[in-house]
Coordinates of C-alpha atoms in Angstrom, one line a residue:
X1 CA -0.1 -49.1 -99.6
X2 CA -3.4 -47.5 -99.3
X3 CA -3.6 -48.5 -95.7
X4 CA -0.2 -46.9 -95.0
X5 CA -1.4 -43.7 -96.7
X6 CA -4.6 -43.6 -94.7
X7 CA -2.7 -44.5 -91.5
X8 CA -0.2 -41.8 -92.1
X9 CA -2.9 -39.2 -92.7
X10 CA -4.7 -40.3 -89.4
X11 CA -1.5 -40.0 -87.5
X12 CA -0.8 -36.6 -89.0
X13 CA -4.4 -35.5 -88.3
X14 CA -4.1 -36.7 -84.7
X15 CA -0.8 -34.8 -84.2
X16 CA -2.4 -31.7 -85.7
X17 CA -5.4 -31.9 -83.4
X18 CA -3.2 -32.4 -80.4
X19 CA -1.1 -29.3 -81.3
X20 CA -4.3 -27.3 -81.9
X21 CA -5.8 -28.4 -78.6
X22 CA -2.6 -27.5 -76.8
X23 CA -2.5 -24.0 -78.4
X24 CA -6.2 -23.4 -77.6
X25 CA -5.8 -24.6 -74.1
X26 CA -2.7 -22.5 -73.6
X27 CA -4.5 -19.5 -75.0
X28 CA -7.5 -20.0 -72.7
X29 CA -5.2 -20.4 -69.6
X30 CA -3.3 -17.3 -70.7
X31 CA -6.6 -15.4 -71.2
X32 CA -7.8 -16.4 -67.8
X33 CA -4.6 -15.2 -66.3
X34 CA -5.0 -11.9 -68.1
X35 CA -8.7 -11.3 -67.7
X36 CA -9.9 -13.6 -65.0
X37 CA -7.5 -12.8 -62.1
X38 CA -8.3 -9.7 -60.0
X39 CA -6.0 -6.7 -60.6
X40 CA -7.0 -4.8 -57.5
X41 CA -8.4 -5.2 -54.0
X42 CA -11.7 -3.9 -55.3
X43 CA -11.8 -6.6 -58.0
X44 CA -10.7 -9.2 -55.4
X45 CA -13.5 -8.2 -53.1
X46 CA -16.0 -8.4 -56.0
X47 CA -14.8 -11.9 -57.0
X48 CA -15.0 -13.3 -53.4
X49 CA -18.4 -11.8 -52.9
X50 CA -19.7 -13.3 -56.1
X51 CA -18.4 -16.8 -55.3
X52 CA -19.8 -16.7 -51.7
X53 CA -23.2 -15.6 -52.9
X54 CA -23.5 -18.5 -55.4
X55 CA -23.6 -21.1 -52.6
X56 CA -27.1 -20.1 -51.5
X57 CA -26.2 -20.0 -47.8
X58 CA -26.6 -16.2 -47.6
X59 CA -30.2 -16.1 -48.7
X60 CA -32.5 -14.4 -46.3
X61 CA -29.7 -13.8 -43.7
X62 CA -28.2 -10.8 -42.1
X63 CA -24.4 -10.8 -42.8
X64 CA -21.6 -9.2 -41.0
X65 CA -18.2 -8.9 -42.6
X66 CA -15.3 -8.8 -40.1
X67 CA -11.7 -7.7 -40.5
X68 CA -9.4 -10.3 -42.1
X69 CA -6.3 -11.7 -40.5
X70 CA -2.8 -11.7 -41.8
X71 CA -0.9 -15.0 -41.9
X72 CA 2.8 -15.0 -42.0
X73 CA 5.4 -12.3 -41.4
X74 CA 3.2 -9.4 -42.3
X75 CA 1.5 -8.1 -39.1
X76 CA -1.8 -6.3 -38.7
X77 CA -2.3 -3.5 -41.2
X78 CA -4.9 -1.4 -43.0
X79 CA -5.2 -4.3 -45.4
X80 CA -7.1 -6.3 -42.8
X81 CA -10.0 -3.9 -42.8
X82 CA -9.8 -2.9 -46.5
X83 CA -10.4 -6.5 -47.7
X84 CA -13.5 -6.7 -45.5
X85 CA -14.8 -3.4 -46.7
X86 CA -14.6 -4.4 -50.4
X87 CA -16.3 -7.7 -49.8
X88 CA -19.1 -6.1 -47.7
X89 CA -19.6 -3.4 -50.4
X90 CA -19.9 -5.9 -53.2
X91 CA -22.2 -8.3 -51.2
X92 CA -24.5 -5.4 -50.7
X93 CA -24.9 -4.5 -54.4
X94 CA -25.4 -8.0 -55.9
X95 CA -28.6 -7.9 -57.9
X96 CA -31.6 -9.8 -56.6
X97 CA -30.0 -10.4 -53.3
X98 CA -32.2 -11.5 -50.4
X99 CA -29.7 -10.9 -47.6
X100 CA -28.7 -7.7 -45.8
X101 CA -25.2 -6.6 -44.8
X102 CA -24.3 -4.9 -41.5
X103 CA -23.2 -1.4 -42.5
X104 CA -19.9 0.1 -41.5
X105 CA -21.7 2.7 -39.4
X106 CA -23.1 0.0 -37.2
X107 CA -19.6 -1.4 -36.7
X108 CA -18.4 2.1 -35.8
X109 CA -21.0 2.3 -33.1
X110 CA -19.9 -1.1 -31.8
X111 CA -16.3 0.0 -31.8
X112 CA -17.2 3.1 -29.8
X113 CA -19.1 0.9 -27.3
X114 CA -16.2 -1.4 -27.0
X115 CA -14.1 1.4 -25.6
X116 CA -16.4 1.4 -22.6
X117 CA -15.2 -2.1 -21.7
X118 CA -11.5 -1.4 -21.9
X119 CA -11.1 -1.7 -18.1
X120 CA -13.3 -4.8 -17.7
X121 CA -13.0 -8.5 -18.5
X122 CA -15.7 -9.8 -20.9
X123 CA -16.2 -12.3 -23.7
X124 CA -15.5 -10.1 -26.8
X125 CA -16.7 -12.7 -29.4
X126 CA -20.0 -13.4 -27.6
X127 CA -20.6 -9.6 -27.2
X128 CA -19.8 -9.0 -30.8
X129 CA -22.2 -11.7 -32.1
X130 CA -25.0 -10.3 -30.0
X131 CA -24.4 -6.7 -30.8
X132 CA -24.1 -7.4 -34.5
X133 CA -27.4 -9.4 -34.5
X134 CA -25.9 -11.2 -37.5
X135 CA -27.1 -14.6 -38.7
X136 CA -23.8 -15.3 -40.5
X137 CA -20.2 -13.9 -40.4
X138 CA -17.9 -13.5 -43.3
X139 CA -14.3 -13.6 -42.2
X140 CA -11.0 -14.9 -43.4
X141 CA -7.2 -14.5 -43.8
X142 CA -4.6 -13.5 -46.4
X143 CA -1.0 -14.3 -47.2
X144 CA 1.4 -11.9 -48.8
X145 CA 4.3 -12.9 -50.9
X146 CA 6.7 -10.7 -52.8
X147 CA 4.5 -10.6 -55.9
X148 CA 1.0 -11.9 -54.9
X149 CA -1.8 -11.6 -52.4
X150 CA -3.8 -14.8 -51.6
X151 CA -7.1 -14.2 -49.8
X152 CA -9.3 -16.8 -48.3
X153 CA -12.9 -15.9 -47.2
X154 CA -15.4 -18.1 -45.5
X155 CA -19.0 -17.9 -44.3
X156 CA -19.3 -19.0 -40.7
X157 CA -22.3 -19.7 -38.5
X158 CA -21.6 -17.7 -35.3
X159 CA -23.6 -20.1 -33.1
X160 CA -22.0 -23.4 -34.1
X161 CA -18.7 -22.0 -35.5
X162 CA -19.2 -24.2 -38.6
X163 CA -18.0 -23.1 -42.0
X164 CA -20.8 -23.0 -44.6
X165 CA -18.9 -21.8 -47.7
X166 CA -15.5 -20.6 -48.6
X167 CA -13.7 -18.9 -51.5
X168 CA -10.2 -17.9 -52.5
X169 CA -8.5 -15.5 -54.9
X170 CA -5.0 -14.7 -56.0
X171 CA -4.1 -11.1 -56.9
X172 CA -0.8 -9.6 -58.1
X173 CA 0.3 -6.9 -55.8
X174 CA -0.3 -3.3 -56.9
X175 CA 0.7 0.0 -55.4
X176 CA -2.4 0.3 -53.3
X177 CA -2.2 -3.2 -51.8
X178 CA 1.5 -2.9 -51.0
X179 CA 1.0 0.5 -49.4
X180 CA -2.0 -0.7 -47.2
X181 CA 0.1 -3.7 -46.1
X182 CA 2.8 -1.3 -44.9
X183 CA 0.3 1.0 -43.2
X184 CA -0.5 0.5 -39.5
X185 CA -4.0 0.4 -38.3
X186 CA -5.4 3.6 -36.6
X187 CA -3.6 4.3 -33.3
X188 CA -6.6 5.3 -31.3
X189 CA -10.2 4.2 -30.7
X190 CA -11.3 7.6 -32.1
X191 CA -9.5 6.9 -35.4
X192 CA -10.9 3.4 -35.7
X193 CA -14.4 4.6 -35.2
X194 CA -13.9 7.6 -37.6
X195 CA -12.7 5.2 -40.3
X196 CA -15.8 3.1 -40.0
X197 CA -18.4 5.9 -40.0
X198 CA -19.9 5.5 -43.5
X199 CA -23.4 5.7 -44.9
X200 CA -24.6 4.2 -48.2
X201 CA -27.4 5.9 -50.1
X202 CA -30.3 3.7 -50.9
X203 CA -31.9 4.3 -54.3
X204 CA -35.6 4.4 -55.1
X205 CA -35.6 0.7 -56.0
X206 CA -33.9 -0.3 -52.7
X207 CA -30.5 -0.9 -54.2
X208 CA -27.3 0.9 -53.4
X209 CA -26.5 4.0 -55.4
X210 CA -23.1 3.2 -57.0
X211 CA -23.3 5.2 -60.2
X212 CA -20.8 7.9 -60.8
X213 CA -17.9 6.3 -58.9
X214 CA -16.1 8.3 -56.3
X215 CA -17.8 11.5 -55.2
X216 CA -14.6 13.0 -53.9
X217 CA -11.3 13.3 -55.9
X218 CA -7.9 14.6 -54.8
X219 CA -5.6 16.6 -57.1
X220 CA -2.2 18.3 -57.1
X221 CA -1.7 21.9 -58.1
X222 CA 1.4 22.2 -60.3
X223 CA 2.2 25.5 -61.9
X224 CA -1.3 26.7 -61.4
X225 CA -2.8 23.6 -63.1
X226 CA -4.9 20.8 -61.4
X227 CA -3.4 17.4 -61.9
X228 CA -5.9 14.7 -61.0
X229 CA -4.9 11.2 -59.7
X230 CA -5.9 8.5 -62.1
X231 CA -8.3 5.8 -61.1
X232 CA -6.4 3.1 -59.2
X233 CA -3.4 5.5 -58.7
X234 CA -2.2 5.8 -55.1
X235 CA -2.5 9.5 -53.9
X236 CA 0.9 10.3 -52.7
X237 CA 2.2 13.8 -51.8
X238 CA 5.5 15.1 -50.8
X239 CA 6.2 17.8 -48.2
X240 CA 5.7 21.1 -49.9
X241 CA 3.3 19.9 -52.5
X242 CA 0.1 21.8 -53.2
X243 CA -3.1 19.8 -52.8
X244 CA -6.9 20.1 -53.1
X245 CA -10.0 18.0 -53.7
X246 CA -13.3 18.2 -55.5
X247 CA -16.7 17.1 -54.2
X248 CA -19.7 16.1 -56.3
X249 CA -22.5 15.3 -53.9
X250 CA -25.0 12.6 -54.9
X251 CA -27.8 14.5 -53.2
X252 CA -28.2 18.2 -52.4
X253 CA -26.3 18.4 -49.1
X254 CA -24.8 20.4 -46.3
X255 CA -21.2 19.2 -46.1
X256 CA -19.0 18.5 -43.2
X257 CA -15.3 18.1 -44.2
X258 CA -12.9 16.5 -41.7
X259 CA -9.1 16.1 -41.8
X260 CA -7.4 13.8 -39.4
X261 CA -4.2 11.7 -38.9
X262 CA -5.1 8.1 -38.0
X263 CA -1.7 7.5 -36.6
X264 CA -1.7 10.3 -34.1
X265 CA -1.5 9.3 -30.5
X266 CA -4.3 11.7 -29.5
X267 CA -7.3 11.0 -31.7
X268 CA -9.0 14.1 -33.0
X269 CA -10.2 15.7 -36.3
X270 CA -10.4 19.3 -37.4
X271 CA -13.4 20.4 -39.3
X272 CA -12.2 22.2 -42.4
X273 CA -15.8 23.0 -43.4
X274 CA -18.1 24.6 -42.3
X275 CA -16.0 27.4 -40.9
X276 CA -17.4 29.0 -37.7
X277 CA -19.4 32.2 -38.2
X278 CA -19.8 31.3 -41.9
X279 CA -23.3 30.6 -43.2
X280 CA -23.6 26.9 -44.3
X281 CA -24.0 26.4 -48.0
X282 CA -26.2 23.9 -49.8
X283 CA -24.0 21.9 -52.2
X284 CA -26.2 21.0 -55.2
X285 CA -26.5 17.4 -56.3
X286 CA -24.1 16.3 -59.2
X287 CA -22.4 19.6 -59.2
X288 CA -18.6 19.7 -58.6
X289 CA -17.1 22.2 -56.2
X290 CA -13.4 22.6 -55.5
X291 CA -11.8 22.9 -52.1
X292 CA -10.3 25.1 -50.7
X293 CA -11.0 27.7 -53.4
X294 CA -14.8 27.4 -53.0
X295 CA -14.8 28.4 -49.3
X296 CA -11.5 30.4 -49.1
X297 CA -11.5 32.8 -52.0
X298 CA -8.0 33.3 -53.4
X299 CA -6.7 30.1 -51.8
X300 CA -6.4 27.4 -54.5
X301 CA -4.6 24.6 -52.5
X302 CA -3.5 23.4 -49.1
X303 CA 0.2 23.2 -48.4
X304 CA 1.3 19.6 -47.6
X305 CA 3.1 19.5 -44.3
X306 CA 4.2 16.9 -41.8
X307 CA 3.5 14.4 -40.4
X308 CA 4.3 11.7 -42.9
X309 CA 2.1 8.6 -43.4
X310 CA -1.5 8.0 -44.1
X311 CA -3.9 10.9 -43.8
X312 CA -7.7 11.0 -44.3
X313 CA -10.3 13.5 -45.5
X314 CA -13.7 12.4 -44.3
X315 CA -16.7 14.0 -46.1
X316 CA -20.2 13.7 -44.6
X317 CA -23.1 15.1 -46.5
X318 CA -26.5 15.6 -44.9
X319 CA -29.6 16.2 -47.1
X320 CA -30.2 19.9 -47.1
X321 CA -33.9 19.5 -46.1
X322 CA -33.0 17.7 -42.9
X323 CA -33.0 19.9 -39.8
X324 CA -29.7 18.8 -38.2
X325 CA -26.6 20.8 -37.4
X326 CA -23.8 18.2 -36.6
X327 CA -21.5 21.0 -35.3
X328 CA -23.6 21.3 -32.1
X329 CA -21.6 18.3 -30.7
X330 CA -18.2 19.7 -31.7
X331 CA -15.7 21.6 -29.6
X332 CA -14.8 25.1 -30.5
X333 CA -11.0 25.8 -30.2
X334 CA -8.6 28.2 -31.8
X335 CA -11.4 29.5 -34.0
X336 CA -12.3 26.1 -35.5
X337 CA -14.5 23.1 -34.8
X338 CA -12.9 19.9 -33.4
X339 CA -14.1 16.3 -32.9
X340 CA -12.4 14.0 -30.5
X341 CA -13.1 11.1 -28.2
X342 CA -15.0 13.2 -25.6
X343 CA -17.7 14.3 -28.1
X344 CA -17.5 11.4 -30.5
X345 CA -20.4 9.5 -28.9
X346 CA -22.7 12.6 -29.2
X347 CA -21.7 12.9 -32.8
X348 CA -22.5 9.3 -33.6
X349 CA -25.9 9.6 -31.8
X350 CA -26.7 12.6 -34.0
X351 CA -25.9 10.6 -37.1
X352 CA -27.9 7.6 -35.9
X353 CA -31.1 9.7 -35.7
X354 CA -30.9 10.6 -39.4
X355 CA -32.8 8.5 -41.9
X356 CA -30.5 6.1 -43.8
X357 CA -31.0 7.7 -47.2
X358 CA -30.6 11.3 -45.9
X359 CA -26.8 11.2 -45.4
X360 CA -23.8 9.9 -47.1
X361 CA -20.1 9.6 -46.3
X362 CA -16.9 9.1 -48.2
X363 CA -13.3 8.7 -47.0
X364 CA -10.4 9.9 -49.2
X365 CA -7.1 8.7 -48.0
X366 CA -3.7 9.9 -49.1
X367 CA -0.1 9.4 -48.1
X368 CA 2.5 12.0 -47.3
X369 CA 6.1 11.0 -48.0

């Protein structure tokens, strides 16, 4: 009888523990699905960079992150480049790293050089490896479904072609990812190069300056009030909307503000600031200024007009103590400065002469529907 009671208690205890273990396990799985899976492309890039860095194969190497490739029905899109940008950015800010990452500006210079070979036959892959001077390449692919994005990244030795490390993540689709997947890549070499011209400030300790988040923010003007886009919210405007943006420079800078349409058949950008015949202004570090009101008194917003699609504001800031006027390579037409494929090389050469930490750049993209 006693044995039966003890046996029953043991069975009941075992059942209880199984139930408890099932509940705990289920909770942990649920917690991972809520908090462990990336919620955005930025988080996906950070997760992939973290995993790849933990293999140890990157140590002491120069790394180039190339555009990713779409597998399946989804064709080439802005998602190809954006995945690579997020991975490269995160690889470059991992603490105690011993590797270096090829900057987007170097890729922009390469893309511009590539246009010189458009009428000749040459080995693109060999030329790229030599031009990048990279020990290792990070590249990969992605698959889009109706609800998820699956990204696979790998570290490849460019000499042997062997894969040294790999990582994968799954991410639920958000508005940004879906929009980028529907957005075609830039239509011209000019737009491709312009998209890649970026500089990253190097802090006093040799690490990237990432504090403060975005330096440029878009807003709508509705009934005289500024309505900011929330973090992670896709900036979408309709024809007839009123728009503007704010700039908060990380260093005291002279600013160059471009506006261009990446899908235009003839690549060119108009310089919204500085305006010809206007004395350039030094924009103080960490102080916010609003455009266009700051430079066009009485004008608080731009009128959103066609064409529809992805548009870009590119902001380049040059440290105010540096003796460099980037507009000297620009064209003067219709009372404004213009940058196009004919003077792009001169513009890039001017930027390349600047010390790395003396200039910064940020792109702000938005869609017109």
